[in-house]
Amino acid sequence: MTSLIGAVLKVDLPEARPRGIEQARPRPAIVVGVPDLIAPQKYPGLIVVPLTSKVEKYGDFDRRLYPILPQDVGGLTTVSIALCPQVRFIGASRVQAYLGHLPADDIEIIRAALRQMLAL
């Protein structure tokens, strides 16, 4: 299961009540956590960082929190930004497709952002 870390998946984020800049709708996301690695879960799922292709919207944001991922990395079809502050749990049923896997260097950039942001 550790091979899921760094996987790029197409996920369906809930649209029910997104607020402000919360991401919704189907989009790529990077797996950053697998709760089942610790213990079986009553409700299986993954911890993900959603991605956006709206690079211009996040152009002046701090790259430590919003790293840019180039096109064709991890199966991405366009340049994308990892929205690290929007890390979240999703139920396994929200996974629609496997797109690819990030290289170790890109995974580490995202992990570093999460460690610093969450004071781990």
Short mmCIF file of N, CA and C in Angstrom, two decimals:
data_model
loop_
_atom_site.label_atom_id
_atom_site.label_comp_id
_atom_site.label_asym_id
_atom_site.label_seq_id
_atom_site.Cartn_x
_atom_site.Cartn_y
_atom_site.Cartn_z
N MET A 1 0.80 -1.21 0.00
CA MET A 1 0.00 0.00 0.00
C MET A 1 0.84 1.26 0.00
N THR A 2 2.08 1.20 0.46
CA THR A 2 2.89 2.41 0.47
C THR A 2 3.09 2.94 -0.94
N SER A 3 2.94 2.09 -1.95
CA SER A 3 3.11 2.56 -3.33
C SER A 3 2.01 3.52 -3.73
N LEU A 4 0.94 3.61 -2.96
CA LEU A 4 -0.11 4.59 -3.24
C LEU A 4 0.36 6.02 -2.96
N ILE A 5 1.32 6.19 -2.05
CA ILE A 5 1.81 7.53 -1.75
C ILE A 5 2.46 8.09 -3.02
N GLY A 6 2.00 9.25 -3.44
CA GLY A 6 2.50 9.87 -4.66
C GLY A 6 1.71 9.53 -5.91
N ALA A 7 0.72 8.65 -5.77
CA ALA A 7 -0.13 8.33 -6.91
C ALA A 7 -0.97 9.55 -7.27
N VAL A 8 -1.14 9.77 -8.56
CA VAL A 8 -2.02 10.83 -9.05
C VAL A 8 -3.30 10.15 -9.50
N LEU A 9 -4.40 10.52 -8.86
CA LEU A 9 -5.69 9.91 -9.14
C LEU A 9 -6.67 10.96 -9.62
N LYS A 10 -7.61 10.55 -10.45
CA LYS A 10 -8.75 11.42 -10.74
C LYS A 10 -9.78 11.12 -9.66
N VAL A 11 -10.18 12.16 -8.93
CA VAL A 11 -11.12 11.97 -7.83
C VAL A 11 -12.32 12.90 -8.03
N ASP A 12 -13.43 12.51 -7.46
CA ASP A 12 -14.64 13.32 -7.54
C ASP A 12 -14.85 13.99 -6.19
N LEU A 13 -14.44 15.25 -6.07
CA LEU A 13 -14.61 15.97 -4.81
C LEU A 13 -16.05 16.47 -4.72
N PRO A 14 -16.63 16.42 -3.52
CA PRO A 14 -18.04 16.78 -3.37
C PRO A 14 -18.32 18.23 -3.74
N GLU A 15 -19.46 18.42 -4.39
CA GLU A 15 -19.90 19.76 -4.79
C GLU A 15 -20.98 20.32 -3.88
N ALA A 16 -21.41 19.55 -2.91
CA ALA A 16 -22.57 19.94 -2.11
C ALA A 16 -22.52 21.37 -1.60
N ARG A 17 -21.47 21.72 -0.90
CA ARG A 17 -21.38 23.07 -0.34
C ARG A 17 -19.95 23.60 -0.31
N PRO A 18 -19.25 23.64 -1.44
CA PRO A 18 -17.91 24.21 -1.38
C PRO A 18 -17.98 25.69 -1.02
N ARG A 19 -17.05 26.15 -0.23
CA ARG A 19 -17.03 27.54 0.22
C ARG A 19 -15.75 28.21 -0.30
N GLY A 20 -15.89 29.43 -0.76
CA GLY A 20 -14.72 30.19 -1.19
C GLY A 20 -13.90 29.47 -2.23
N ILE A 21 -12.66 29.16 -1.88
CA ILE A 21 -11.77 28.52 -2.86
C ILE A 21 -11.66 27.01 -2.67
N GLU A 22 -12.54 26.41 -1.86
CA GLU A 22 -12.51 24.95 -1.70
C GLU A 22 -12.75 24.28 -3.05
N GLN A 23 -11.97 23.28 -3.33
CA GLN A 23 -12.06 22.59 -4.61
C GLN A 23 -13.24 21.61 -4.61
N ALA A 24 -13.87 21.49 -5.76
CA ALA A 24 -14.98 20.56 -5.95
C ALA A 24 -14.87 19.99 -7.36
N ARG A 25 -15.76 19.08 -7.68
CA ARG A 25 -15.84 18.46 -9.00
C ARG A 25 -14.68 17.49 -9.26
N PRO A 26 -14.80 16.69 -10.30
CA PRO A 26 -13.72 15.76 -10.64
C PRO A 26 -12.44 16.51 -11.00
N ARG A 27 -11.32 16.02 -10.46
CA ARG A 27 -10.02 16.65 -10.70
C ARG A 27 -8.92 15.70 -10.26
N PRO A 28 -7.70 15.93 -10.70
CA PRO A 28 -6.59 15.12 -10.21
C PRO A 28 -6.25 15.48 -8.76
N ALA A 29 -5.75 14.51 -8.04
CA ALA A 29 -5.29 14.72 -6.67
C ALA A 29 -4.13 13.76 -6.42
N ILE A 30 -3.25 14.16 -5.51
CA ILE A 30 -2.08 13.35 -5.17
C ILE A 30 -2.32 12.66 -3.83
N VAL A 31 -2.10 11.36 -3.78
CA VAL A 31 -2.24 10.62 -2.52
C VAL A 31 -1.05 10.95 -1.63
N VAL A 32 -1.35 11.46 -0.42
CA VAL A 32 -0.28 11.78 0.54
C VAL A 32 -0.42 10.98 1.83
N GLY A 33 -1.51 10.25 1.97
CA GLY A 33 -1.71 9.45 3.17
C GLY A 33 -2.64 8.28 2.92
N VAL A 34 -2.33 7.17 3.58
CA VAL A 34 -3.14 5.95 3.47
C VAL A 34 -3.42 5.47 4.89
N PRO A 35 -4.57 5.84 5.48
CA PRO A 35 -4.86 5.46 6.86
C PRO A 35 -4.76 3.95 7.11
N ASP A 36 -5.07 3.14 6.11
CA ASP A 36 -5.01 1.68 6.28
C ASP A 36 -3.60 1.18 6.57
N LEU A 37 -2.58 2.00 6.35
CA LEU A 37 -1.22 1.59 6.69
C LEU A 37 -1.06 1.45 8.20
N ILE A 38 -1.89 2.16 8.96
CA ILE A 38 -1.83 2.10 10.42
C ILE A 38 -2.78 1.03 10.95
N ALA A 39 -4.01 1.06 10.49
CA ALA A 39 -5.01 0.09 10.94
C ALA A 39 -6.17 0.09 9.95
N PRO A 40 -6.87 -1.05 9.83
CA PRO A 40 -8.03 -1.08 8.95
C PRO A 40 -9.05 -0.03 9.37
N GLN A 41 -9.65 0.61 8.39
CA GLN A 41 -10.61 1.69 8.65
C GLN A 41 -12.04 1.20 8.47
N LYS A 42 -12.93 1.72 9.29
CA LYS A 42 -14.35 1.41 9.13
C LYS A 42 -14.85 1.96 7.80
N TYR A 43 -14.34 3.14 7.44
CA TYR A 43 -14.71 3.78 6.18
C TYR A 43 -13.42 4.01 5.38
N PRO A 44 -13.09 3.11 4.45
CA PRO A 44 -11.82 3.21 3.73
C PRO A 44 -11.72 4.49 2.90
N GLY A 45 -10.51 5.00 2.85
CA GLY A 45 -10.29 6.20 2.05
C GLY A 45 -8.82 6.56 2.01
N LEU A 46 -8.56 7.72 1.46
CA LEU A 46 -7.20 8.21 1.27
C LEU A 46 -7.12 9.68 1.67
N ILE A 47 -5.93 10.13 1.98
CA ILE A 47 -5.69 11.54 2.23
C ILE A 47 -5.01 12.08 0.98
N VAL A 48 -5.59 13.14 0.40
CA VAL A 48 -5.12 13.65 -0.88
C VAL A 48 -4.90 15.16 -0.84
N VAL A 49 -4.07 15.61 -1.76
CA VAL A 49 -3.89 17.03 -2.04
C VAL A 49 -4.48 17.27 -3.43
N PRO A 50 -5.54 18.08 -3.52
CA PRO A 50 -6.13 18.34 -4.84
C PRO A 50 -5.21 19.19 -5.71
N LEU A 51 -5.39 19.06 -7.01
CA LEU A 51 -4.62 19.84 -7.99
C LEU A 51 -5.56 20.77 -8.76
N THR A 52 -4.99 21.84 -9.28
CA THR A 52 -5.73 22.72 -10.17
C THR A 52 -4.86 23.05 -11.38
N SER A 53 -5.50 23.28 -12.50
CA SER A 53 -4.77 23.70 -13.70
C SER A 53 -4.82 25.22 -13.86
N LYS A 54 -5.46 25.90 -12.94
CA LYS A 54 -5.59 27.37 -13.01
C LYS A 54 -4.32 28.03 -12.47
N VAL A 55 -3.23 27.84 -13.19
CA VAL A 55 -1.92 28.32 -12.75
C VAL A 55 -1.92 29.83 -12.57
N GLU A 56 -2.58 30.55 -13.46
CA GLU A 56 -2.58 32.02 -13.37
C GLU A 56 -3.24 32.51 -12.08
N LYS A 57 -4.22 31.79 -11.58
CA LYS A 57 -4.92 32.18 -10.35
C LYS A 57 -3.99 32.10 -9.14
N TYR A 58 -3.04 31.19 -9.18
CA TYR A 58 -2.12 30.98 -8.06
C TYR A 58 -0.71 31.45 -8.39
N GLY A 59 -0.57 32.27 -9.41
CA GLY A 59 0.73 32.70 -9.90
C GLY A 59 1.65 33.35 -8.88
N ASP A 60 1.08 34.14 -7.96
CA ASP A 60 1.93 34.84 -7.00
C ASP A 60 1.88 34.22 -5.61
N PHE A 61 1.35 33.02 -5.49
CA PHE A 61 1.29 32.33 -4.20
C PHE A 61 2.64 31.67 -3.91
N ASP A 62 2.93 31.47 -2.65
CA ASP A 62 4.19 30.88 -2.21
C ASP A 62 4.31 29.44 -2.72
N ARG A 63 5.36 29.17 -3.49
CA ARG A 63 5.56 27.85 -4.09
C ARG A 63 5.83 26.75 -3.07
N ARG A 64 6.18 27.12 -1.84
CA ARG A 64 6.36 26.09 -0.82
C ARG A 64 5.02 25.45 -0.47
N LEU A 65 3.94 26.21 -0.57
CA LEU A 65 2.60 25.68 -0.29
C LEU A 65 1.85 25.29 -1.56
N TYR A 66 2.24 25.87 -2.68
CA TYR A 66 1.55 25.65 -3.95
C TYR A 66 2.57 25.28 -5.03
N PRO A 67 3.21 24.10 -4.91
CA PRO A 67 4.22 23.72 -5.90
C PRO A 67 3.60 23.46 -7.28
N ILE A 68 4.36 23.84 -8.29
CA ILE A 68 3.92 23.62 -9.68
C ILE A 68 4.42 22.25 -10.14
N LEU A 69 3.53 21.52 -10.79
CA LEU A 69 3.87 20.22 -11.37
C LEU A 69 3.78 20.35 -12.88
N PRO A 70 4.84 19.99 -13.61
CA PRO A 70 4.82 20.14 -15.06
C PRO A 70 3.87 19.15 -15.73
N GLN A 71 3.49 19.52 -16.93
CA GLN A 71 2.66 18.64 -17.76
C GLN A 71 3.40 17.33 -17.99
N ASP A 72 2.66 16.24 -18.10
CA ASP A 72 3.18 14.90 -18.36
C ASP A 72 3.86 14.24 -17.16
N VAL A 73 3.89 14.90 -16.00
CA VAL A 73 4.41 14.27 -14.79
C VAL A 73 3.23 13.57 -14.11
N GLY A 74 3.39 12.33 -13.75
CA GLY A 74 2.34 11.60 -13.05
C GLY A 74 1.05 11.45 -13.84
N GLY A 75 1.14 11.51 -15.15
CA GLY A 75 -0.05 11.36 -15.98
C GLY A 75 -0.86 12.63 -16.15
N LEU A 76 -0.33 13.76 -15.68
CA LEU A 76 -1.05 15.03 -15.83
C LEU A 76 -1.01 15.48 -17.29
N THR A 77 -2.12 16.02 -17.77
CA THR A 77 -2.19 16.47 -19.16
C THR A 77 -1.93 17.96 -19.30
N THR A 78 -1.78 18.66 -18.18
CA THR A 78 -1.51 20.09 -18.20
C THR A 78 -0.68 20.47 -16.98
N VAL A 79 -0.01 21.61 -17.06
CA VAL A 79 0.71 22.12 -15.89
C VAL A 79 -0.31 22.30 -14.77
N SER A 80 0.04 21.87 -13.57
CA SER A 80 -0.90 21.92 -12.45
C SER A 80 -0.22 22.45 -11.20
N ILE A 81 -1.03 22.90 -10.27
CA ILE A 81 -0.54 23.36 -8.97
C ILE A 81 -1.13 22.47 -7.90
N ALA A 82 -0.27 21.98 -7.00
CA ALA A 82 -0.72 21.20 -5.85
C ALA A 82 -1.21 22.18 -4.78
N LEU A 83 -2.44 22.01 -4.36
CA LEU A 83 -3.06 22.90 -3.37
C LEU A 83 -2.87 22.31 -1.98
N CYS A 84 -1.64 22.35 -1.48
CA CYS A 84 -1.30 21.70 -0.21
C CYS A 84 -2.18 22.14 0.96
N PRO A 85 -2.57 23.42 1.07
CA PRO A 85 -3.43 23.80 2.20
C PRO A 85 -4.82 23.15 2.15
N GLN A 86 -5.19 22.54 1.03
CA GLN A 86 -6.50 21.91 0.92
C GLN A 86 -6.44 20.39 1.07
N VAL A 87 -5.40 19.90 1.73
CA VAL A 87 -5.27 18.47 1.99
C VAL A 87 -6.55 17.98 2.67
N ARG A 88 -7.02 16.79 2.27
CA ARG A 88 -8.28 16.28 2.82
C ARG A 88 -8.40 14.77 2.68
N PHE A 89 -9.31 14.22 3.48
CA PHE A 89 -9.67 12.80 3.41
C PHE A 89 -10.78 12.66 2.39
N ILE A 90 -10.68 11.62 1.55
CA ILE A 90 -11.79 11.28 0.66
C ILE A 90 -12.10 9.80 0.82
N GLY A 91 -13.36 9.45 0.70
CA GLY A 91 -13.76 8.06 0.72
C GLY A 91 -13.27 7.35 -0.53
N ALA A 92 -13.00 6.06 -0.40
CA ALA A 92 -12.48 5.28 -1.52
C ALA A 92 -13.40 5.33 -2.74
N SER A 93 -14.69 5.50 -2.52
CA SER A 93 -15.64 5.53 -3.64
C SER A 93 -15.48 6.78 -4.51
N ARG A 94 -14.74 7.77 -4.04
CA ARG A 94 -14.54 9.01 -4.81
C ARG A 94 -13.42 8.89 -5.85
N VAL A 95 -12.65 7.80 -5.78
CA VAL A 95 -11.56 7.59 -6.75
C VAL A 95 -12.18 7.11 -8.06
N GLN A 96 -11.86 7.83 -9.14
CA GLN A 96 -12.40 7.48 -10.45
C GLN A 96 -11.39 6.78 -11.35
N ALA A 97 -10.12 7.18 -11.25
CA ALA A 97 -9.11 6.58 -12.14
C ALA A 97 -7.71 6.84 -11.60
N TYR A 98 -6.81 5.94 -11.95
CA TYR A 98 -5.38 6.12 -11.68
C TYR A 98 -4.78 6.81 -12.90
N LEU A 99 -4.07 7.91 -12.68
CA LEU A 99 -3.47 8.65 -13.79
C LEU A 99 -1.98 8.40 -13.93
N GLY A 100 -1.30 8.18 -12.80
CA GLY A 100 0.14 7.98 -12.84
C GLY A 100 0.74 8.13 -11.46
N HIS A 101 2.04 8.32 -11.40
CA HIS A 101 2.74 8.41 -10.13
C HIS A 101 3.79 9.51 -10.23
N LEU A 102 3.89 10.33 -9.19
CA LEU A 102 4.89 11.41 -9.18
C LEU A 102 6.28 10.84 -8.93
N PRO A 103 7.30 11.48 -9.50
CA PRO A 103 8.67 11.11 -9.17
C PRO A 103 8.96 11.46 -7.70
N ALA A 104 9.94 10.79 -7.12
CA ALA A 104 10.27 10.97 -5.70
C ALA A 104 10.55 12.43 -5.34
N ASP A 105 11.22 13.17 -6.23
CA ASP A 105 11.54 14.58 -5.93
C ASP A 105 10.28 15.41 -5.76
N ASP A 106 9.29 15.20 -6.62
CA ASP A 106 8.03 15.95 -6.52
C ASP A 106 7.24 15.55 -5.28
N ILE A 107 7.25 14.26 -4.95
CA ILE A 107 6.56 13.81 -3.73
C ILE A 107 7.19 14.47 -2.52
N GLU A 108 8.51 14.56 -2.49
CA GLU A 108 9.19 15.14 -1.34
C GLU A 108 8.88 16.63 -1.18
N ILE A 109 8.73 17.36 -2.27
CA ILE A 109 8.36 18.78 -2.19
C ILE A 109 7.00 18.93 -1.51
N ILE A 110 6.06 18.07 -1.88
CA ILE A 110 4.72 18.14 -1.29
C ILE A 110 4.75 17.68 0.16
N ARG A 111 5.51 16.63 0.46
CA ARG A 111 5.63 16.18 1.85
C ARG A 111 6.25 17.25 2.73
N ALA A 112 7.26 17.95 2.21
CA ALA A 112 7.90 19.03 2.99
C ALA A 112 6.90 20.13 3.30
N ALA A 113 6.07 20.48 2.33
CA ALA A 113 5.04 21.51 2.56
C ALA A 113 4.08 21.05 3.65
N LEU A 114 3.65 19.80 3.60
CA LEU A 114 2.70 19.29 4.60
C LEU A 114 3.34 19.22 5.98
N ARG A 115 4.59 18.76 6.04
CA ARG A 115 5.28 18.70 7.34
C ARG A 115 5.36 20.08 7.98
N GLN A 116 5.73 21.07 7.19
CA GLN A 116 5.87 22.42 7.73
C GLN A 116 4.51 23.01 8.09
N MET A 117 3.55 22.85 7.21
CA MET A 117 2.21 23.41 7.43
C MET A 117 1.52 22.80 8.65
N LEU A 118 1.71 21.49 8.84
CA LEU A 118 1.05 20.78 9.94
C LEU A 118 1.95 20.66 11.18
N ALA A 119 3.12 21.28 11.13
CA ALA A 119 4.07 21.26 12.25
C ALA A 119 4.41 19.83 12.68
N LEU A 120 4.73 18.98 11.71
CA LEU A 120 5.07 17.57 11.99
C LEU A 120 6.56 17.39 12.10
#
